[in-house]
Short mmCIF file of C-alpha atoms in Angstrom, two decimals:
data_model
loop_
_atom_site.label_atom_id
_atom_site.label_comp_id
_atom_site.label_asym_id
_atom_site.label_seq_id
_atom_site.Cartn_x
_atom_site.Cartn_y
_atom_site.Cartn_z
CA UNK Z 19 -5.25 29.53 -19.38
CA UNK Z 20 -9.30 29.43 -18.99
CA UNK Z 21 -11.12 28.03 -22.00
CA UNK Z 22 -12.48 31.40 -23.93
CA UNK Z 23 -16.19 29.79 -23.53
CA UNK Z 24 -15.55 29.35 -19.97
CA UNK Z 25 -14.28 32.92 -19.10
CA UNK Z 26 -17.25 34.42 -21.05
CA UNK Z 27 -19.58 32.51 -18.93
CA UNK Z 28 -17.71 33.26 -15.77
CA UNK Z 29 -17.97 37.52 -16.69
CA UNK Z 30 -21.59 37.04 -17.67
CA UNK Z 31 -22.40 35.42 -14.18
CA UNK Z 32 -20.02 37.67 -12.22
CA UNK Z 33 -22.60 40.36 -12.02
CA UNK Z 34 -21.10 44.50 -11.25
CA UNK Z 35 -17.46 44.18 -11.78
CA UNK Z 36 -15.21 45.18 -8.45
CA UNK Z 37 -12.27 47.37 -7.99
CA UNK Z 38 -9.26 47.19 -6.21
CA UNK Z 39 -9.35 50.03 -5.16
CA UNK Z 40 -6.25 51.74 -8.18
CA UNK Z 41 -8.42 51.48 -10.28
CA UNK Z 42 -7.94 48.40 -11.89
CA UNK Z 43 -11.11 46.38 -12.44
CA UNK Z 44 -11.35 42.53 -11.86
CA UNK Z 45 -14.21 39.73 -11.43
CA UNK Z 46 -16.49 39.50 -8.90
CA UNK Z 47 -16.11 37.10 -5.62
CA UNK Z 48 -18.86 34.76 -7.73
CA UNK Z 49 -16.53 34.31 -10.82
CA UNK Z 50 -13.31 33.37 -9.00
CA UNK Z 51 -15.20 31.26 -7.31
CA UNK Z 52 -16.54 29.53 -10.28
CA UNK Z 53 -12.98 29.97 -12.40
CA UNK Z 54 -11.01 27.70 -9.26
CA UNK Z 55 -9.91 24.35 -9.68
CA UNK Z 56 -12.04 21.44 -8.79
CA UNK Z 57 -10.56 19.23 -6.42
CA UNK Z 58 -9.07 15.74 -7.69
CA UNK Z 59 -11.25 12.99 -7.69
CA UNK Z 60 -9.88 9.44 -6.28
CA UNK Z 61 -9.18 8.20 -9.01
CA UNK Z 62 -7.15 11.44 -10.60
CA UNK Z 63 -5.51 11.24 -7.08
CA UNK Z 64 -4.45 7.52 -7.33
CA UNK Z 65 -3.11 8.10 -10.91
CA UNK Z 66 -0.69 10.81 -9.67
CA UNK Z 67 0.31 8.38 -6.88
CA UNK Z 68 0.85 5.99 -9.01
CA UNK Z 69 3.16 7.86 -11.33
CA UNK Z 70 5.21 9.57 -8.48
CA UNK Z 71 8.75 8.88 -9.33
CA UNK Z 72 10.06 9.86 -5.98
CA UNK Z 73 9.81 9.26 -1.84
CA UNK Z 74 9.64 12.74 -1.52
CA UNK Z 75 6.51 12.85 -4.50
CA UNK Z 76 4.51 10.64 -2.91
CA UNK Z 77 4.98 12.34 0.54
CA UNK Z 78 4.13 15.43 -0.66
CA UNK Z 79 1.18 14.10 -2.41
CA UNK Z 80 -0.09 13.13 1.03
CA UNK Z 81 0.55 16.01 2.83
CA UNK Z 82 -1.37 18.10 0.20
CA UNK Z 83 -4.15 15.96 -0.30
CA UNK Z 84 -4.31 13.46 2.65
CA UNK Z 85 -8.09 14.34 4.21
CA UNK Z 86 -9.38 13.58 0.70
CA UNK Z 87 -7.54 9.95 -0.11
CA UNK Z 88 -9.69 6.56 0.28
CA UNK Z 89 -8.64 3.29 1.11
CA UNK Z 90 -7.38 2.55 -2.62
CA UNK Z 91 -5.61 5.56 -2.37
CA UNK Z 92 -3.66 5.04 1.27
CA UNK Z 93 -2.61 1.80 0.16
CA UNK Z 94 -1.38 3.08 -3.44
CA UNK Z 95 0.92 5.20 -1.43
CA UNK Z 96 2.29 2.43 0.61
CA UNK Z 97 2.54 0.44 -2.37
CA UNK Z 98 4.53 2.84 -4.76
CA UNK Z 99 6.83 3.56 -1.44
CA UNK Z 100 7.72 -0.06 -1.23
CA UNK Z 101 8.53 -0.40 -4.66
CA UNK Z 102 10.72 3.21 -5.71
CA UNK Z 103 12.13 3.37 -2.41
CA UNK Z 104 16.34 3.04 -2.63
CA UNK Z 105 18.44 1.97 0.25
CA UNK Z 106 19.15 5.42 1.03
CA UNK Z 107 14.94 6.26 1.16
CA UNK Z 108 14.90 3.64 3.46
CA UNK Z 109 17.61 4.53 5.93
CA UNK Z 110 16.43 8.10 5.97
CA UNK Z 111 12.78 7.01 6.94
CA UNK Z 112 14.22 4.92 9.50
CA UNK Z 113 16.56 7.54 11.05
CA UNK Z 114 13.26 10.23 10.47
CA UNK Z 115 9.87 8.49 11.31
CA UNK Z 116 8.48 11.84 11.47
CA UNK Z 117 8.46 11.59 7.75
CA UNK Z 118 5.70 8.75 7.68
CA UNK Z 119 3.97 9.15 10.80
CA UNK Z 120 0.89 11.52 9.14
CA UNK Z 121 0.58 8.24 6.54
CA UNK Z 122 1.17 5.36 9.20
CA UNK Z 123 -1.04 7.25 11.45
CA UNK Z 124 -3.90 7.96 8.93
CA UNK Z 125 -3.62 4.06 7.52
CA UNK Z 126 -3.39 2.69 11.16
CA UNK Z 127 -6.77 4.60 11.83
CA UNK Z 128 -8.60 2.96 8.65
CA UNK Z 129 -7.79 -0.32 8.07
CA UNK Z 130 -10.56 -1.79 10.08
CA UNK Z 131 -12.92 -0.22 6.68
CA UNK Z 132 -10.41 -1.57 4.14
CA UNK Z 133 -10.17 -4.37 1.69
CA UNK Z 134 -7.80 -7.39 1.58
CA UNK Z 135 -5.50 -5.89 -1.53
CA UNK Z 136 -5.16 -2.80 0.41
CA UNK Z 137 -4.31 -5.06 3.69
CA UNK Z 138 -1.92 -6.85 2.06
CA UNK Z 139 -0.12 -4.23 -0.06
CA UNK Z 140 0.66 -2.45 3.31
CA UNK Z 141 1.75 -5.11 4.78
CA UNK Z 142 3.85 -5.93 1.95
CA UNK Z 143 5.33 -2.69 1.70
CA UNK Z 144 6.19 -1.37 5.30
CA UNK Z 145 8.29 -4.81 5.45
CA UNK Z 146 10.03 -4.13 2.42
CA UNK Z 147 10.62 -0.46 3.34
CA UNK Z 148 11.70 -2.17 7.30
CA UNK Z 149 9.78 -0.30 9.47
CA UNK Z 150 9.71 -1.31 12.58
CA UNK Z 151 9.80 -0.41 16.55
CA UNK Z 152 7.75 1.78 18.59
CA UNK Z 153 6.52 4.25 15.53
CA UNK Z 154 5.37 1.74 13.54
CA UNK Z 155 3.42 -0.56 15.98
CA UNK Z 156 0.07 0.97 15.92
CA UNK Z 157 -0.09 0.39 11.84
CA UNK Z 158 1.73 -3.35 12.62
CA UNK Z 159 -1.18 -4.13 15.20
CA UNK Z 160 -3.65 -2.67 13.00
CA UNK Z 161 -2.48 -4.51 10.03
CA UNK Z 162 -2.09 -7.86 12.01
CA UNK Z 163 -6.21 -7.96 12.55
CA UNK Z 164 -6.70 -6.61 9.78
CA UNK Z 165 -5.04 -9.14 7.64
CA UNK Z 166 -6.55 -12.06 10.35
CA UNK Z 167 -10.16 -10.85 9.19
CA UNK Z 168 -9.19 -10.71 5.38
CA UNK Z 169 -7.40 -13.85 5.60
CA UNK Z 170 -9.92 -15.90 3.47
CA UNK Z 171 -10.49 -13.28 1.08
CA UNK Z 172 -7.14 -12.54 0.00
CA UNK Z 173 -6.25 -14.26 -3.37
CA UNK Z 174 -3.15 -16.17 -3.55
CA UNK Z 175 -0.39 -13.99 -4.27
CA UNK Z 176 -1.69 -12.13 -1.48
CA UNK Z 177 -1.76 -14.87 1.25
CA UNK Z 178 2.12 -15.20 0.05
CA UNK Z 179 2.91 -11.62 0.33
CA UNK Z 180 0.87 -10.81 3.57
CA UNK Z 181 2.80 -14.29 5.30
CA UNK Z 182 6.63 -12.80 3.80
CA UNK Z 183 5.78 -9.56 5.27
CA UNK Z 184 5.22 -10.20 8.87
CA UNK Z 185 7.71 -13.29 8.61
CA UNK Z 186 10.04 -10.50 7.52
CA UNK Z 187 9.08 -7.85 9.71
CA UNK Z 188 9.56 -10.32 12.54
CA UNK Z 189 6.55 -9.92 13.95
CA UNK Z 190 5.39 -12.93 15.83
CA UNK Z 191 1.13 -12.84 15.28
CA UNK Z 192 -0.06 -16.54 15.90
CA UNK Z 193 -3.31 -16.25 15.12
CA UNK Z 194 -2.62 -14.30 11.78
CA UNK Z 195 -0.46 -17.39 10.72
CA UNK Z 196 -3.02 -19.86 11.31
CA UNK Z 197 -5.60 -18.17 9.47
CA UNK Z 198 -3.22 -17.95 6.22
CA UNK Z 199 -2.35 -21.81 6.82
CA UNK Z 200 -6.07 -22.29 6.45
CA UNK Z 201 -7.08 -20.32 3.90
CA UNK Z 202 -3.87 -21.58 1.97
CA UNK Z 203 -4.22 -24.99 1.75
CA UNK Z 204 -7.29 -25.88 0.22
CA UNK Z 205 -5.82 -23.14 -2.78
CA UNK Z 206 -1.96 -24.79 -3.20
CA UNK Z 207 -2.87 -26.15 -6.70
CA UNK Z 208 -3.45 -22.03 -7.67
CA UNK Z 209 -0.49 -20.72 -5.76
CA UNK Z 210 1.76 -19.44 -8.63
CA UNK Z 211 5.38 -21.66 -8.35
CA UNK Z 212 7.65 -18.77 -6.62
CA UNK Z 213 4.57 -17.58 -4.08
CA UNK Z 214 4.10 -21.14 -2.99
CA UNK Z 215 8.12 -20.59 -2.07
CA UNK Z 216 7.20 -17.57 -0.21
CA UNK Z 217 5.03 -18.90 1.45
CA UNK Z 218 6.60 -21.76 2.86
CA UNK Z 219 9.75 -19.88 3.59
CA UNK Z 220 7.66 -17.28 5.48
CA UNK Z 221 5.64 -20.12 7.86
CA UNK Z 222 9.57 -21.37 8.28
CA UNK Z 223 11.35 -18.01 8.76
CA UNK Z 224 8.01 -17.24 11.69
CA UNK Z 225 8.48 -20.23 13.43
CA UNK Z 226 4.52 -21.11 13.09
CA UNK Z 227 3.07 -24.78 13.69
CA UNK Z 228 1.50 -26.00 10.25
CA UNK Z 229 2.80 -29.42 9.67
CA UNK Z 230 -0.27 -29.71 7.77
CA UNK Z 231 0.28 -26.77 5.27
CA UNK Z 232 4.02 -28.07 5.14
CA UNK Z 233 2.45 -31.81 3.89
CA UNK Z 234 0.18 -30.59 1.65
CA UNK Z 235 3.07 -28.64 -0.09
CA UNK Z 236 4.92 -31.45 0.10
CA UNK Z 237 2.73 -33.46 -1.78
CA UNK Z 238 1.80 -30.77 -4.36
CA UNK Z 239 5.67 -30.33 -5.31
CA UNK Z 240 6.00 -34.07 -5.75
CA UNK Z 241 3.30 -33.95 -7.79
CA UNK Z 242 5.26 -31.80 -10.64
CA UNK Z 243 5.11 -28.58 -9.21
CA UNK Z 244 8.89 -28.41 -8.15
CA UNK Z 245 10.48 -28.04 -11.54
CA UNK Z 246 8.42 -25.13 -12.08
CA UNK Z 247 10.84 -23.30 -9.20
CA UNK Z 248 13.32 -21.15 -10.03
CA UNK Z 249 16.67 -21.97 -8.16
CA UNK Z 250 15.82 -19.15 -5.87
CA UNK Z 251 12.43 -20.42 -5.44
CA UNK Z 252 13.85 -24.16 -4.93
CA UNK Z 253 16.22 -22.65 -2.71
CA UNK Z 254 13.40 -21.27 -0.37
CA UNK Z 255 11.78 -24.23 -0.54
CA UNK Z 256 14.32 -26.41 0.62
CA UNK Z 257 15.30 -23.86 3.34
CA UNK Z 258 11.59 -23.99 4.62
CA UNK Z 259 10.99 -27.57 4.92
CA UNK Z 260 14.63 -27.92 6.93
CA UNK Z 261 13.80 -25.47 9.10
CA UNK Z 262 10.02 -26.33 9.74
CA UNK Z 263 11.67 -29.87 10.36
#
């Protein structure tokens, strides 16, 4: 229902009133035009992302509005999938990439503008939701440069989560690796205790050379930091440095 004040205003500008032709008289062409709904802004867009409860919501919310989402609001998307989605979401995007190619093929096509949270959080998600294979390589590609370039800009919960999500996705990307070695090590001393963990297990689980990441770690655990792990967290830990040898 219009606000009173703004259906008086929208009869006083609509000028001769029209017919429709039984009689029946309505506004003119001007008022409807002034009584439609403004598009959402951004940031009205990324709260109803945010709040989608469903797959299905948030794929609908990018069919309906997907010309007019930013950056923040792409990776919001791939965010909230990674985090509602259920085992069955996940096997039914898998069997169905038709059902995330508009998204992967709109994200793939920006990330080159994008910011390191929004790198990351992608990155984080699609390996969480297990995408993988040929309709998914474009946005892995993509996201490997893109997180290369970022690399010293991400904070440290994001160096963790970009380095678990291609060690997860099994996506072997060099380069990538040794950019997150070097922008990690100068930072261990900030790394919270379980992304620290992460991050070792990922370097192990990839099969990347950073002996010097892996002694720097080493000496920032003895140092105290290992009783702050939780057994899961000591348990990557200890996995990592076998493995790395």
């Amino acid at each position: 229902m219009l606000p009173l004040a703004l259906l008086a205003l929208a009869y006083s500008l609509a000028g001769p009133r029209r017919y429709d032709g039984r009689g029946r008289r309505g506004l003119s062409r001007q008022a409807l035009v002034l009584c439609a709904p403004r598009p959402l802004t951004p940031r009205q867009l990324n709260g109803r992302i945010a709040n989608a409860s469903t797959v299905d919501g948030i794929l609908q919310l990018h069919a309906a509005h997907g010309d007019a989402l930013d950056d923040i609001n792409l990776s919001t998307c791939w965010s909230r999938l990674g985090r509602i989605a259920k085992n069955a979401d996940r096997r039914r995007l898998l069997q169905d990439p038709a059902l995330l190619a508009p998204l992967a093929r709109q994200t793939a096509a920006a990330l080159d503008d994008w910011g390191p949270w929004g790198v990351s959080a992608t990155a984080h998600a699609a390996a969480k939701l297990r995408l993988e294979g040929g309709p998914y390589e474009a946005l892995w590609s993509k996201l490997g440069t893109a997180a290369a370039a970022s690399a010293r800009d991400f904070n440290c919960q994001g160096l963790a989560n970009t380095a678990w999500a291609f060690a997860t996705a099994g996506r072997p990307e060099p380069a990538l690796f040794d950019r997150l070695a070097a922008a990690s090590e100068p930072r261990l001393s900030d790394f919270p205790s379980f992304a620290l963990g992460q991050l070792l297990w990922a370097f192990a689980a990839e099969g990347a050379e950073a002996a010097s990441l892996f002694d720097a770690s080493a000496a920032e655990l003895s140092a105290g930091r290992l009783k702050e792990l939780s057994p899961q967290g000591v348990s990557m830990v200890a996995w990592a440095f076998a493995t790395a040898g």
